[in-house]
Coordinates of C-alpha atoms in Angstrom, one line a residue:
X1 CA -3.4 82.6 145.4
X2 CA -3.1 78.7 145.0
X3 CA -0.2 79.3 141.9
X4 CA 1.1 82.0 144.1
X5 CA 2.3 79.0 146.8
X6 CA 2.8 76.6 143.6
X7 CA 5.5 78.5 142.3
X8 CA 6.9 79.7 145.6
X9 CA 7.3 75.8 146.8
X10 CA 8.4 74.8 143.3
X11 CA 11.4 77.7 143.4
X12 CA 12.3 76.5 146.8
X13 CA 12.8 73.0 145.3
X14 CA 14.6 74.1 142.5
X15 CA 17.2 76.0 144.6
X16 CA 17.7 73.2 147.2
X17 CA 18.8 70.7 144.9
X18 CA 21.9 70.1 144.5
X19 CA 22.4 68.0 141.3
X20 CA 21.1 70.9 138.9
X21 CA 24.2 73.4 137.9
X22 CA 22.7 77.4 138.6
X23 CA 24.3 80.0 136.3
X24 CA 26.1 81.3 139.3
X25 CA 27.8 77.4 139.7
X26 CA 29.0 77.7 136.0
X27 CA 30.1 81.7 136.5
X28 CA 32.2 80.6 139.2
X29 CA 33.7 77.9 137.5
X30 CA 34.5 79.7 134.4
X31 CA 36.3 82.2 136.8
X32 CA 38.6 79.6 139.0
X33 CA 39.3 78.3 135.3
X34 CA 40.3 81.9 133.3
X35 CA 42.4 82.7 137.1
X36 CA 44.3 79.4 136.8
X37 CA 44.9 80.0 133.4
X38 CA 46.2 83.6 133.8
X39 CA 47.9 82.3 136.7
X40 CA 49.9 79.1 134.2
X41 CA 50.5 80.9 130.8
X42 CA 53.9 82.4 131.9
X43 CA 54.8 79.2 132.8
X44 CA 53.4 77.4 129.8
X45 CA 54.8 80.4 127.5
X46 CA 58.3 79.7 128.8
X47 CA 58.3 76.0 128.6
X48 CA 57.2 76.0 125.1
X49 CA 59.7 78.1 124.2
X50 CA 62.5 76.3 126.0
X51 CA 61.1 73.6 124.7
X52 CA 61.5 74.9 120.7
X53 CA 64.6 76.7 121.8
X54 CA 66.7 73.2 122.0
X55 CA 64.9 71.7 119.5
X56 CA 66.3 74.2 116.7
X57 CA 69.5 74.8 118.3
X58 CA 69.5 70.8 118.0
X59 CA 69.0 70.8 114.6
X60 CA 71.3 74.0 113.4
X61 CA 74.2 72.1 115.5
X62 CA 73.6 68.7 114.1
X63 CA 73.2 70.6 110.6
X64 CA 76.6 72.8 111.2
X65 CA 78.4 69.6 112.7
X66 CA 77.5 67.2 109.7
X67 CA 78.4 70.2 107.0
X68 CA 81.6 70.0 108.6
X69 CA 82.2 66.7 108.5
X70 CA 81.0 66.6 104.8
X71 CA 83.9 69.4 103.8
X72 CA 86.3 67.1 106.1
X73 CA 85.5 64.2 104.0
X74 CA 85.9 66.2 100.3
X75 CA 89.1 67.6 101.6
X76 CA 90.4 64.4 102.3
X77 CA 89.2 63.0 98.5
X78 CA 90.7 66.2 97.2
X79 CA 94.1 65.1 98.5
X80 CA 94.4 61.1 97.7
X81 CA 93.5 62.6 94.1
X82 CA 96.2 65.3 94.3
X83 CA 98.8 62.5 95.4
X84 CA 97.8 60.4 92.8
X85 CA 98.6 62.7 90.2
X86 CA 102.5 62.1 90.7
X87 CA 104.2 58.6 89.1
X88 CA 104.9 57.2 92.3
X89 CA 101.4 58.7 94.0
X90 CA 99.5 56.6 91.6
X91 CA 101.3 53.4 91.9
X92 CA 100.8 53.7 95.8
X93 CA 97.8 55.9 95.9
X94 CA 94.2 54.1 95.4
X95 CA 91.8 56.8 94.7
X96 CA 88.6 54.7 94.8
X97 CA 89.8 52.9 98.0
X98 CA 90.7 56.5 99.4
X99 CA 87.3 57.7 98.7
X100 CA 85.6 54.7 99.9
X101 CA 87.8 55.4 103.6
X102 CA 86.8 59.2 103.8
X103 CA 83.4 58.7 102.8
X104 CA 83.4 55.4 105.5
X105 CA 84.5 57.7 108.2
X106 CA 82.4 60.4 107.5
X107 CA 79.6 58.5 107.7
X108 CA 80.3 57.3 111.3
X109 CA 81.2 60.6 112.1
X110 CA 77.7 62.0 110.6
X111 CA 75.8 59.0 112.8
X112 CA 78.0 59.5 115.9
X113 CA 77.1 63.5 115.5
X114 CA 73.5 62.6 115.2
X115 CA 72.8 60.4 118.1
X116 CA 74.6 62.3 120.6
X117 CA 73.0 65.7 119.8
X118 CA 69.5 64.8 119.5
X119 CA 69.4 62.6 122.5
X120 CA 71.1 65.3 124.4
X121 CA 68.4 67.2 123.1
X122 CA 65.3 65.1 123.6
X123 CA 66.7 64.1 127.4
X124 CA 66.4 68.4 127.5
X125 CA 63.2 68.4 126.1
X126 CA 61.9 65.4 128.9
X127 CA 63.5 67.6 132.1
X128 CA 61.8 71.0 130.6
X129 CA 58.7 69.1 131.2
X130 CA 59.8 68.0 134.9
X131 CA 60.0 65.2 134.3
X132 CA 62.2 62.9 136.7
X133 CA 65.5 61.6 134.4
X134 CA 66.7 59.4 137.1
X135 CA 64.2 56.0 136.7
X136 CA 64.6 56.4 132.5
X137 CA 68.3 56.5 133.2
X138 CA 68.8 53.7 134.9
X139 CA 66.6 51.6 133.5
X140 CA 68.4 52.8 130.1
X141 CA 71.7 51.8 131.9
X142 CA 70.4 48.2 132.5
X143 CA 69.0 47.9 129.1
X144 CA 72.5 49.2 127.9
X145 CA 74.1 46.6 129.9
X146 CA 71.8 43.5 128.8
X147 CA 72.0 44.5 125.4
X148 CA 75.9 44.7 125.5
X149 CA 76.5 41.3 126.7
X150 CA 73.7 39.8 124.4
X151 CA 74.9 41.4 121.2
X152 CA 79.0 42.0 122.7
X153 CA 80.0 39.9 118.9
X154 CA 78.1 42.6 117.0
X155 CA 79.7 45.8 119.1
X156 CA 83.1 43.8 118.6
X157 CA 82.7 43.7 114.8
X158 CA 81.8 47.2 114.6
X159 CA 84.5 48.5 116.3
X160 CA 86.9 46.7 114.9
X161 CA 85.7 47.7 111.6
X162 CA 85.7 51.2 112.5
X163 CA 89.3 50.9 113.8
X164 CA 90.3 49.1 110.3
X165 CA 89.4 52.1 108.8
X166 CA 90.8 54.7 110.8
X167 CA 93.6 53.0 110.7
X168 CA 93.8 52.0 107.1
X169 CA 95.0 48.8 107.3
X170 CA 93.5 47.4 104.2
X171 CA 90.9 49.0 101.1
X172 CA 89.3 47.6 98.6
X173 CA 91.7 46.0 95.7
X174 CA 94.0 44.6 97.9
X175 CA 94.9 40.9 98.7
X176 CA 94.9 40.0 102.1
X177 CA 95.4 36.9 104.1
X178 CA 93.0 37.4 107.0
X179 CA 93.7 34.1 108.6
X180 CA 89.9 32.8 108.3
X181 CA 90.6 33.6 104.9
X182 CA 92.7 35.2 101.8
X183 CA 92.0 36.9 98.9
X184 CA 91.2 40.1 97.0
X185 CA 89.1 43.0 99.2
X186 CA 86.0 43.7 97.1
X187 CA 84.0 45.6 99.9
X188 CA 84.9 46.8 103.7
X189 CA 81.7 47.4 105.9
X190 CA 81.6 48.3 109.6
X191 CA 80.7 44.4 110.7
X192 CA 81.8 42.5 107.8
X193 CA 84.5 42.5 105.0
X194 CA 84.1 40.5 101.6
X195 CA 86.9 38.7 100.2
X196 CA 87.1 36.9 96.6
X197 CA 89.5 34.1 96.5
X198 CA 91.4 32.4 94.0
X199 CA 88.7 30.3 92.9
X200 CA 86.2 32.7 92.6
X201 CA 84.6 32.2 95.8
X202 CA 82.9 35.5 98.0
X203 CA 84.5 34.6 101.8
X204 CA 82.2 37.2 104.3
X205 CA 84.5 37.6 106.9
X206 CA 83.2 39.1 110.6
X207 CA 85.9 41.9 111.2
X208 CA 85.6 40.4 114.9
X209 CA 87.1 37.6 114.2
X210 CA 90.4 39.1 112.5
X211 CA 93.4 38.8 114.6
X212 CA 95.9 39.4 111.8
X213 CA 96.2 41.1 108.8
X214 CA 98.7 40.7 106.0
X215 CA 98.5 42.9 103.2
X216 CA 100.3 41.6 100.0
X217 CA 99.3 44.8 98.1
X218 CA 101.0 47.8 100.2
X219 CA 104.4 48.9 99.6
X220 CA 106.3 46.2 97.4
X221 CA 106.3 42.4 97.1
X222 CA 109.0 40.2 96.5
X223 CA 109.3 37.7 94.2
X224 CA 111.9 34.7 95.5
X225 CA 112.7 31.7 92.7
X226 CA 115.3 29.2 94.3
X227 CA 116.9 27.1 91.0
X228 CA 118.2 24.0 91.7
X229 CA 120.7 22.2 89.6
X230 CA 123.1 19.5 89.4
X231 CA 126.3 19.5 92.2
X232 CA 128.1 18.8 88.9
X233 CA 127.8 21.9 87.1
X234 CA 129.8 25.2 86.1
X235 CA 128.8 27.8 88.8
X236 CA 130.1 30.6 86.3
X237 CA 127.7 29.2 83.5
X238 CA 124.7 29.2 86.1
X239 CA 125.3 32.6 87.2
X240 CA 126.0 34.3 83.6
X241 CA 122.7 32.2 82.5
X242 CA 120.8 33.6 85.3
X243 CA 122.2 37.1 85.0
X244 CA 121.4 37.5 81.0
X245 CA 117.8 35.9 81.9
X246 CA 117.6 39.3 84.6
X247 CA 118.4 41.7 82.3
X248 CA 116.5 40.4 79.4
X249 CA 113.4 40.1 81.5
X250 CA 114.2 43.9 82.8
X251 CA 114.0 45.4 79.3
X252 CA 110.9 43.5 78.4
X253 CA 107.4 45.0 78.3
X254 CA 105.3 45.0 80.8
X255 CA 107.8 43.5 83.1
X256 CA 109.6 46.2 83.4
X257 CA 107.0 48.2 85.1
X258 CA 106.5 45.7 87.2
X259 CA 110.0 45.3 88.7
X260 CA 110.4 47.8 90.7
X261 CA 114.1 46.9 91.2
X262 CA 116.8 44.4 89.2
X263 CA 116.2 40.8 89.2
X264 CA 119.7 39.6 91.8
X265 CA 121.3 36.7 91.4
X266 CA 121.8 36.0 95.3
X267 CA 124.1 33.4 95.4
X268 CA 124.0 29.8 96.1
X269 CA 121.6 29.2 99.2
X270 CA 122.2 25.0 100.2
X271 CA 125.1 23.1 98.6
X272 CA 124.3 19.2 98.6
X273 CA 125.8 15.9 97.9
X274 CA 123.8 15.3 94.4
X275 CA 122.1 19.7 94.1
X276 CA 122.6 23.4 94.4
X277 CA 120.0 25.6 95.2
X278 CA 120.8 29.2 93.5
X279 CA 118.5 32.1 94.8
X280 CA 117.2 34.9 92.9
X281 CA 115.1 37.4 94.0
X282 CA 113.4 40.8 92.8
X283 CA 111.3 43.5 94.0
X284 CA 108.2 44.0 92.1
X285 CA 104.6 46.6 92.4
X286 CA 102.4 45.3 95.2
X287 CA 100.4 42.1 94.2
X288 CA 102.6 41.3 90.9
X289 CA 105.2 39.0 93.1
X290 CA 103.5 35.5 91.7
X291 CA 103.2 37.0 88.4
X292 CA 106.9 38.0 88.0
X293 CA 107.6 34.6 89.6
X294 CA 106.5 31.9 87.0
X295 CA 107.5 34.4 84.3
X296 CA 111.0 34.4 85.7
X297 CA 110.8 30.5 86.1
X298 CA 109.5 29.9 82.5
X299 CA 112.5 32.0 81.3
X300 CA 115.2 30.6 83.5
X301 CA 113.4 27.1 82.1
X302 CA 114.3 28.0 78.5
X303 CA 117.4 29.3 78.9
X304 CA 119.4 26.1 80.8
X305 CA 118.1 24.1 78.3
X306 CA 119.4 26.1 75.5
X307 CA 122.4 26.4 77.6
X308 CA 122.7 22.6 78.5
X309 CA 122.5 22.9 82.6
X310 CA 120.5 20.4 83.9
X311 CA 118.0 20.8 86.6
X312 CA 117.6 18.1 89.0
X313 CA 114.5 16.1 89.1
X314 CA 114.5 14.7 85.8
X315 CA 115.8 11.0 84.4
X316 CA 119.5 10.9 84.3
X317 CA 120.7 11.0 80.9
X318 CA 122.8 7.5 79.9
X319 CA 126.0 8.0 77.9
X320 CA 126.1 6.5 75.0
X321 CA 127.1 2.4 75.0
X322 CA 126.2 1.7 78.3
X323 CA 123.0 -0.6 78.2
X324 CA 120.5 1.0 81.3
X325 CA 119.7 -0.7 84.1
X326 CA 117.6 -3.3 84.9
X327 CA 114.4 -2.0 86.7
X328 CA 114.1 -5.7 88.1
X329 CA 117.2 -5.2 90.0
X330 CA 116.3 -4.3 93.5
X331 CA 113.7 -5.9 93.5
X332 CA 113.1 -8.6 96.6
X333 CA 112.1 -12.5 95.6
X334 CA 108.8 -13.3 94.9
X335 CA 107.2 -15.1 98.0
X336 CA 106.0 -18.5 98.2
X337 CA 103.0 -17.6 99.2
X338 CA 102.0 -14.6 96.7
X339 CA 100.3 -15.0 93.1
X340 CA 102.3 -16.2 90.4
X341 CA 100.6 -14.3 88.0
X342 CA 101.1 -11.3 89.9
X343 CA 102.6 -8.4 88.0
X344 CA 105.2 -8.4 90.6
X345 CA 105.6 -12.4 90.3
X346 CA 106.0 -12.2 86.2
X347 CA 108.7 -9.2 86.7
X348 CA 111.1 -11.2 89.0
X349 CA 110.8 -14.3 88.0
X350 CA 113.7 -15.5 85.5
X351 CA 113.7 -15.5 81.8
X352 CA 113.2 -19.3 80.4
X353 CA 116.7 -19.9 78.4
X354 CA 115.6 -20.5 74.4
X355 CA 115.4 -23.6 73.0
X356 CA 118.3 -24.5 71.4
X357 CA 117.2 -28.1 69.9
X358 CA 115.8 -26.9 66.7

Protein backbone atom coordinates (compact mmCIF):
# COMPACT_ATOMS: atom_id res chain seq x y z
CA UNK A 1 0.00 0.00 0.00
CA UNK A 2 2.80 2.50 1.09
CA UNK A 3 4.64 2.01 -2.75
CA UNK A 4 1.17 2.09 -4.10
CA UNK A 5 1.00 6.18 -2.91
CA UNK A 6 4.93 6.38 -3.61
CA UNK A 7 4.56 5.88 -7.10
CA UNK A 8 1.23 7.48 -7.46
CA UNK A 9 2.82 10.94 -5.87
CA UNK A 10 6.02 10.35 -7.78
CA UNK A 11 3.99 10.11 -11.29
CA UNK A 12 2.13 13.21 -10.32
CA UNK A 13 5.45 14.96 -9.97
CA UNK A 14 6.78 13.69 -12.99
CA UNK A 15 3.88 14.98 -15.13
CA UNK A 16 3.67 18.45 -13.47
CA UNK A 17 7.00 19.53 -14.33
CA UNK A 18 7.56 21.34 -16.79
CA UNK A 19 11.31 21.31 -17.65
CA UNK A 20 11.31 17.47 -18.62
CA UNK A 21 10.21 16.94 -22.57
CA UNK A 22 7.24 13.82 -22.55
CA UNK A 23 7.15 11.81 -25.74
CA UNK A 24 3.96 13.51 -26.65
CA UNK A 25 6.09 17.20 -26.48
CA UNK A 26 8.64 15.68 -28.99
CA UNK A 27 5.66 13.95 -31.24
CA UNK A 28 4.26 17.18 -31.52
CA UNK A 29 7.20 18.90 -32.43
CA UNK A 30 8.29 16.50 -34.93
CA UNK A 31 4.77 17.10 -36.50
CA UNK A 32 4.74 21.21 -36.60
CA UNK A 33 8.30 20.49 -38.17
CA UNK A 34 7.40 17.61 -41.09
CA UNK A 35 3.90 20.23 -41.73
CA UNK A 36 6.20 23.29 -42.18
CA UNK A 37 8.41 21.39 -44.21
CA UNK A 38 5.66 19.94 -46.53
CA UNK A 39 4.19 23.27 -46.35
CA UNK A 40 8.13 25.08 -47.77
CA UNK A 41 9.46 22.51 -50.27
CA UNK A 42 7.52 23.84 -53.26
CA UNK A 43 8.80 26.93 -52.51
CA UNK A 44 12.34 25.81 -51.73
CA UNK A 45 12.08 23.42 -54.93
CA UNK A 46 11.38 26.35 -57.14
CA UNK A 47 13.91 28.73 -55.77
CA UNK A 48 16.61 26.29 -56.15
CA UNK A 49 15.80 25.77 -59.48
CA UNK A 50 15.46 29.41 -60.39
CA UNK A 51 18.29 29.80 -58.69
CA UNK A 52 20.46 27.01 -61.07
CA UNK A 53 18.30 28.03 -63.93
CA UNK A 54 20.28 31.58 -64.28
CA UNK A 55 23.34 30.30 -63.18
CA UNK A 56 23.69 27.96 -66.41
CA UNK A 57 22.00 30.16 -68.70
CA UNK A 58 24.75 32.61 -67.29
CA UNK A 59 27.41 30.49 -68.16
CA UNK A 60 26.06 29.00 -71.73
CA UNK A 61 25.58 32.99 -72.70
CA UNK A 62 28.89 34.07 -71.41
CA UNK A 63 30.31 30.83 -73.11
CA UNK A 64 28.30 31.52 -76.58
CA UNK A 65 29.15 35.33 -76.31
CA UNK A 66 33.03 34.86 -75.83
CA UNK A 67 33.11 31.99 -78.79
CA UNK A 68 31.83 34.71 -80.76
CA UNK A 69 34.02 37.09 -80.08
CA UNK A 70 36.95 34.54 -80.39
CA UNK A 71 35.74 33.78 -84.23
CA UNK A 72 35.39 37.78 -84.53
CA UNK A 73 38.89 38.15 -83.52
CA UNK A 74 40.37 35.12 -86.07
CA UNK A 75 38.38 36.62 -88.80
CA UNK A 76 39.81 39.83 -88.34
CA UNK A 77 43.65 38.10 -88.28
CA UNK A 78 42.50 36.05 -91.35
CA UNK A 79 42.02 39.33 -93.26
CA UNK A 80 45.30 41.69 -92.23
CA UNK A 81 47.05 38.35 -93.51
CA UNK A 82 45.06 38.12 -96.66
CA UNK A 83 45.85 41.93 -97.33
CA UNK A 84 49.25 41.41 -96.69
CA UNK A 85 49.69 38.93 -99.32
CA UNK A 86 49.52 41.75 -102.10
CA UNK A 87 52.92 44.05 -102.84
CA UNK A 88 51.35 47.07 -101.73
CA UNK A 89 49.21 45.10 -98.67
CA UNK A 90 52.58 44.21 -97.16
CA UNK A 91 54.23 47.44 -97.34
CA UNK A 92 51.14 48.99 -95.56
CA UNK A 93 49.83 46.04 -93.84
CA UNK A 94 51.53 45.05 -90.31
CA UNK A 95 50.37 41.54 -89.57
CA UNK A 96 51.89 41.28 -86.03
CA UNK A 97 50.58 44.75 -85.16
CA UNK A 98 47.09 43.65 -86.71
CA UNK A 99 47.08 40.65 -84.57
CA UNK A 100 48.16 42.28 -81.58
CA UNK A 101 44.82 45.00 -82.28
CA UNK A 102 42.22 42.02 -82.82
CA UNK A 103 43.52 40.07 -80.15
CA UNK A 104 43.52 43.64 -77.84
CA UNK A 105 39.91 44.14 -78.63
CA UNK A 106 38.85 40.83 -78.19
CA UNK A 107 40.08 40.64 -74.99
CA UNK A 108 38.05 43.79 -73.78
CA UNK A 109 35.26 42.50 -75.47
CA UNK A 110 35.67 38.87 -73.63
CA UNK A 111 36.06 41.04 -70.04
CA UNK A 112 33.29 43.49 -70.92
CA UNK A 113 30.99 40.19 -71.81
CA UNK A 114 32.02 38.69 -68.51
CA UNK A 115 31.29 41.31 -66.03
CA UNK A 116 28.10 42.29 -67.34
CA UNK A 117 26.58 38.80 -67.58
CA UNK A 118 27.52 37.33 -64.37
CA UNK A 119 26.74 40.29 -62.31
CA UNK A 120 23.43 40.45 -64.04
CA UNK A 121 23.32 37.02 -63.02
CA UNK A 122 24.42 37.04 -59.44
CA UNK A 123 22.11 40.42 -58.76
CA UNK A 124 19.29 37.50 -60.06
CA UNK A 125 20.48 35.02 -57.98
CA UNK A 126 20.39 37.78 -54.65
CA UNK A 127 16.47 38.87 -55.58
CA UNK A 128 15.46 34.92 -56.04
CA UNK A 129 16.38 34.85 -52.45
CA UNK A 130 14.25 38.09 -51.55
CA UNK A 131 16.53 39.75 -50.87
CA UNK A 132 16.11 43.72 -50.94
CA UNK A 133 18.55 45.13 -54.11
CA UNK A 134 17.80 48.67 -53.28
CA UNK A 135 20.44 49.31 -50.05
CA UNK A 136 23.31 47.06 -52.09
CA UNK A 137 22.61 49.35 -55.03
CA UNK A 138 23.12 52.37 -53.65
CA UNK A 139 25.62 51.77 -51.53
CA UNK A 140 27.34 50.21 -54.82
CA UNK A 141 26.40 53.56 -56.50
CA UNK A 142 28.42 55.58 -53.88
CA UNK A 143 31.27 53.24 -53.88
CA UNK A 144 31.17 53.64 -57.79
CA UNK A 145 31.26 57.25 -57.34
CA UNK A 146 34.19 57.45 -54.60
CA UNK A 147 36.08 55.14 -56.50
CA UNK A 148 35.72 57.17 -59.75
CA UNK A 149 37.01 60.36 -58.54
CA UNK A 150 39.78 58.59 -56.45
CA UNK A 151 41.10 56.50 -59.31
CA UNK A 152 39.39 59.12 -62.44
CA UNK A 153 43.61 59.10 -63.91
CA UNK A 154 43.39 55.25 -64.12
CA UNK A 155 39.68 55.05 -65.85
CA UNK A 156 41.09 58.00 -68.16
CA UNK A 157 44.11 55.85 -69.21
CA UNK A 158 42.10 52.99 -69.88
CA UNK A 159 39.76 54.41 -71.99
CA UNK A 160 41.89 56.19 -73.91
CA UNK A 161 43.75 53.15 -74.52
CA UNK A 162 40.81 51.32 -75.51
CA UNK A 163 39.88 54.15 -77.96
CA UNK A 164 43.71 54.02 -79.35
CA UNK A 165 42.90 50.81 -80.37
CA UNK A 166 39.64 50.85 -81.75
CA UNK A 167 40.68 53.49 -83.54
CA UNK A 168 44.04 52.34 -84.67
CA UNK A 169 45.84 55.14 -84.36
CA UNK A 170 49.28 53.67 -83.82
CA UNK A 171 50.69 49.63 -83.39
CA UNK A 172 53.58 48.26 -82.48
CA UNK A 173 56.70 49.16 -84.93
CA UNK A 174 55.82 52.48 -85.57
CA UNK A 175 57.61 55.81 -84.61
CA UNK A 176 55.60 58.15 -82.90
CA UNK A 177 56.04 61.50 -81.42
CA UNK A 178 53.60 61.46 -78.45
CA UNK A 179 54.55 64.81 -77.14
CA UNK A 180 55.76 63.43 -73.62
CA UNK A 181 57.83 61.55 -75.81
CA UNK A 182 58.97 60.02 -79.36
CA UNK A 183 60.16 56.93 -80.55
CA UNK A 184 59.61 53.45 -81.84
CA UNK A 185 56.10 51.54 -80.37
CA UNK A 186 57.39 48.33 -78.72
CA UNK A 187 54.12 47.48 -76.74
CA UNK A 188 50.44 49.14 -76.50
CA UNK A 189 48.49 48.19 -73.20
CA UNK A 190 45.17 49.55 -72.05
CA UNK A 191 46.89 52.10 -69.39
CA UNK A 192 50.26 52.53 -70.69
CA UNK A 193 52.27 52.45 -74.01
CA UNK A 194 56.15 51.79 -74.19
CA UNK A 195 58.23 53.72 -76.42
CA UNK A 196 62.17 53.09 -77.27
CA UNK A 197 63.87 56.22 -78.26
CA UNK A 198 66.78 56.99 -80.18
CA UNK A 199 69.12 56.40 -77.55
CA UNK A 200 67.96 53.34 -76.46
CA UNK A 201 65.94 54.45 -73.65
CA UNK A 202 62.18 52.51 -72.63
CA UNK A 203 59.77 55.97 -72.20
CA UNK A 204 56.39 54.31 -70.34
CA UNK A 205 53.96 56.63 -71.40
CA UNK A 206 50.24 56.91 -69.49
CA UNK A 207 47.81 56.85 -72.60
CA UNK A 208 46.03 59.61 -70.42
CA UNK A 209 48.36 61.91 -70.83
CA UNK A 210 48.47 61.84 -74.74
CA UNK A 211 46.91 64.76 -76.38
CA UNK A 212 48.54 64.27 -79.83
CA UNK A 213 49.68 61.66 -81.83
CA UNK A 214 51.97 61.81 -84.94
CA UNK A 215 52.60 58.75 -86.61
CA UNK A 216 55.87 58.92 -88.88
CA UNK A 217 55.26 55.33 -90.00
CA UNK A 218 51.65 55.30 -91.79
CA UNK A 219 51.20 56.11 -95.32
CA UNK A 220 54.49 57.75 -96.71
CA UNK A 221 57.23 60.08 -95.32
CA UNK A 222 58.94 62.71 -97.02
CA UNK A 223 62.33 63.27 -97.21
CA UNK A 224 63.13 67.28 -97.71
CA UNK A 225 67.20 68.29 -98.27
CA UNK A 226 67.49 72.15 -98.90
CA UNK A 227 71.24 72.66 -100.70
CA UNK A 228 72.68 75.74 -100.39
CA UNK A 229 75.31 77.16 -102.59
CA UNK A 230 77.05 80.18 -103.70
CA UNK A 231 74.80 83.41 -105.29
CA UNK A 232 77.66 83.11 -107.79
CA UNK A 233 77.04 79.97 -109.42
CA UNK A 234 75.57 78.30 -112.68
CA UNK A 235 71.87 77.48 -111.81
CA UNK A 236 71.92 74.97 -114.94
CA UNK A 237 75.08 73.19 -113.50
CA UNK A 238 73.22 72.93 -109.98
CA UNK A 239 70.14 71.61 -111.33
CA UNK A 240 71.68 68.91 -113.95
CA UNK A 241 74.13 67.99 -110.83
CA UNK A 242 71.16 67.46 -108.71
CA UNK A 243 69.07 65.73 -111.34
CA UNK A 244 71.89 63.00 -112.32
CA UNK A 245 72.39 62.59 -108.30
CA UNK A 246 68.14 61.68 -108.42
CA UNK A 247 68.31 59.27 -110.89
CA UNK A 248 71.49 57.61 -109.92
CA UNK A 249 70.18 57.25 -106.44
CA UNK A 250 66.71 55.81 -108.08
CA UNK A 251 68.43 52.94 -109.77
CA UNK A 252 70.51 51.97 -106.80
CA UNK A 253 69.83 49.07 -104.43
CA UNK A 254 67.95 49.26 -101.72
CA UNK A 255 67.04 52.85 -102.39
CA UNK A 256 64.99 52.16 -104.76
CA UNK A 257 62.56 50.33 -102.75
CA UNK A 258 62.59 52.87 -100.52
CA UNK A 259 61.54 55.74 -102.82
CA UNK A 260 58.39 55.37 -103.36
CA UNK A 261 58.42 58.21 -105.91
CA UNK A 262 61.41 60.29 -107.93
CA UNK A 263 63.77 62.36 -106.04
CA UNK A 264 62.36 66.36 -107.61
CA UNK A 265 64.45 68.93 -107.94
CA UNK A 266 61.94 71.73 -106.65
CA UNK A 267 63.42 74.72 -107.48
CA UNK A 268 65.23 77.41 -105.77
CA UNK A 269 63.47 78.15 -102.38
CA UNK A 270 65.31 81.76 -100.87
CA UNK A 271 67.61 83.73 -103.19
CA UNK A 272 70.20 85.91 -101.05
CA UNK A 273 72.82 88.50 -101.29
CA UNK A 274 75.97 85.92 -100.72
CA UNK A 275 73.45 82.01 -101.11
CA UNK A 276 70.75 80.00 -102.80
CA UNK A 277 68.89 77.51 -101.13
CA UNK A 278 67.79 74.66 -103.88
CA UNK A 279 65.05 72.21 -102.56
CA UNK A 280 64.73 68.69 -103.28
CA UNK A 281 62.40 66.53 -102.03
CA UNK A 282 61.18 62.66 -102.38
CA UNK A 283 58.63 60.46 -101.09
CA UNK A 284 59.86 57.46 -99.48
CA UNK A 285 58.18 53.92 -97.35
CA UNK A 286 57.00 55.04 -93.90
CA UNK A 287 59.90 55.58 -91.37
CA UNK A 288 62.83 55.64 -94.19
CA UNK A 289 62.54 59.62 -94.61
CA UNK A 290 65.94 60.32 -92.41
CA UNK A 291 67.49 57.38 -93.98
CA UNK A 292 66.97 58.56 -97.64
CA UNK A 293 67.93 62.04 -96.34
CA UNK A 294 71.68 61.81 -95.36
CA UNK A 295 72.10 59.27 -98.17
CA UNK A 296 70.85 61.94 -100.61
CA UNK A 297 73.04 64.58 -98.79
CA UNK A 298 76.25 62.34 -98.85
CA UNK A 299 75.67 61.96 -102.61
CA UNK A 300 74.80 65.54 -103.53
CA UNK A 301 78.22 66.09 -101.23
CA UNK A 302 80.32 64.11 -103.70
CA UNK A 303 79.02 65.11 -106.60
CA UNK A 304 79.52 69.26 -106.34
CA UNK A 305 82.78 68.54 -105.45
CA UNK A 306 83.50 66.52 -108.38
CA UNK A 307 81.55 69.04 -110.26
CA UNK A 308 83.37 72.16 -108.71
CA UNK A 309 80.04 74.06 -107.06
CA UNK A 310 80.85 75.24 -103.89
CA UNK A 311 78.65 75.12 -100.91
CA UNK A 312 78.54 77.91 -98.66
CA UNK A 313 79.92 77.59 -95.24
CA UNK A 314 83.41 76.81 -95.99
CA UNK A 315 86.80 79.19 -96.18
CA UNK A 316 86.75 81.19 -99.29
CA UNK A 317 89.16 79.98 -101.60
CA UNK A 318 92.10 82.92 -102.38
CA UNK A 319 93.14 83.22 -106.09
CA UNK A 320 96.24 82.73 -106.68
CA UNK A 321 98.92 85.95 -105.98
CA UNK A 322 96.94 87.68 -103.66
CA UNK A 323 98.65 87.44 -100.17
CA UNK A 324 95.36 86.64 -97.53
CA UNK A 325 94.36 88.85 -95.12
CA UNK A 326 95.56 89.89 -92.01
CA UNK A 327 93.48 88.21 -89.13
CA UNK A 328 94.88 91.26 -86.96
CA UNK A 329 92.94 93.55 -88.96
CA UNK A 330 89.75 94.39 -87.27
CA UNK A 331 90.95 93.98 -84.50
CA UNK A 332 90.32 97.08 -81.71
CA UNK A 333 93.67 98.57 -79.84
CA UNK A 334 94.92 96.96 -76.94
CA UNK A 335 93.73 98.87 -73.73
CA UNK A 336 95.88 100.57 -71.34
CA UNK A 337 94.72 98.84 -68.79
CA UNK A 338 94.69 95.06 -70.03
CA UNK A 339 97.79 92.53 -69.82
CA UNK A 340 100.55 93.00 -72.10
CA UNK A 341 101.15 89.54 -72.34
CA UNK A 342 97.74 88.83 -73.14
CA UNK A 343 97.26 86.78 -76.22
CA UNK A 344 95.23 89.50 -77.43
CA UNK A 345 98.01 92.20 -76.42
CA UNK A 346 100.92 90.11 -78.34
CA UNK A 347 98.45 89.88 -81.60
CA UNK A 348 97.89 93.67 -81.96
CA UNK A 349 100.70 95.07 -80.93
CA UNK A 350 103.22 96.04 -83.83
CA UNK A 351 105.97 94.14 -85.28
CA UNK A 352 109.58 95.64 -83.91
CA UNK A 353 111.29 96.86 -87.35
CA UNK A 354 114.81 94.57 -87.78
CA UNK A 355 117.92 95.74 -86.91
CA UNK A 356 119.48 97.04 -89.65
CA UNK A 357 123.08 98.04 -87.97
CA UNK A 358 124.81 94.82 -88.39
Amino acid sequence: MILSVLSETGASDASSDPAKPTLKDAQEQAGQAAGWVEQNWSTWLSVGLRILLIIVIAFVLRAVIRRAITKFVDRMNRRSESGATTALGGLLVNTERRRQRSEAIGSVLRSVASFVILGTAALMVLGAFKINLAPLLASAGVAGVAIGFGARNLVTDFLSGVFMILEDQYGVGDSIDAGVASGEVIEVGLRVTKLRGEQGEIWYVRNGEVKRIGNLSQGWSTAAVDVTVRSDEDLDKVKDTLTAVAEDMSKSEPWNEMLWGPVEVLGLDSVLLDSMVVGVSAKTMPGKALTISRELRWRIKRAFDEAGIRIVGGIPIQPEGETPADPTAGMSAPSAYASSTSPQSLAASPIPPANLSK
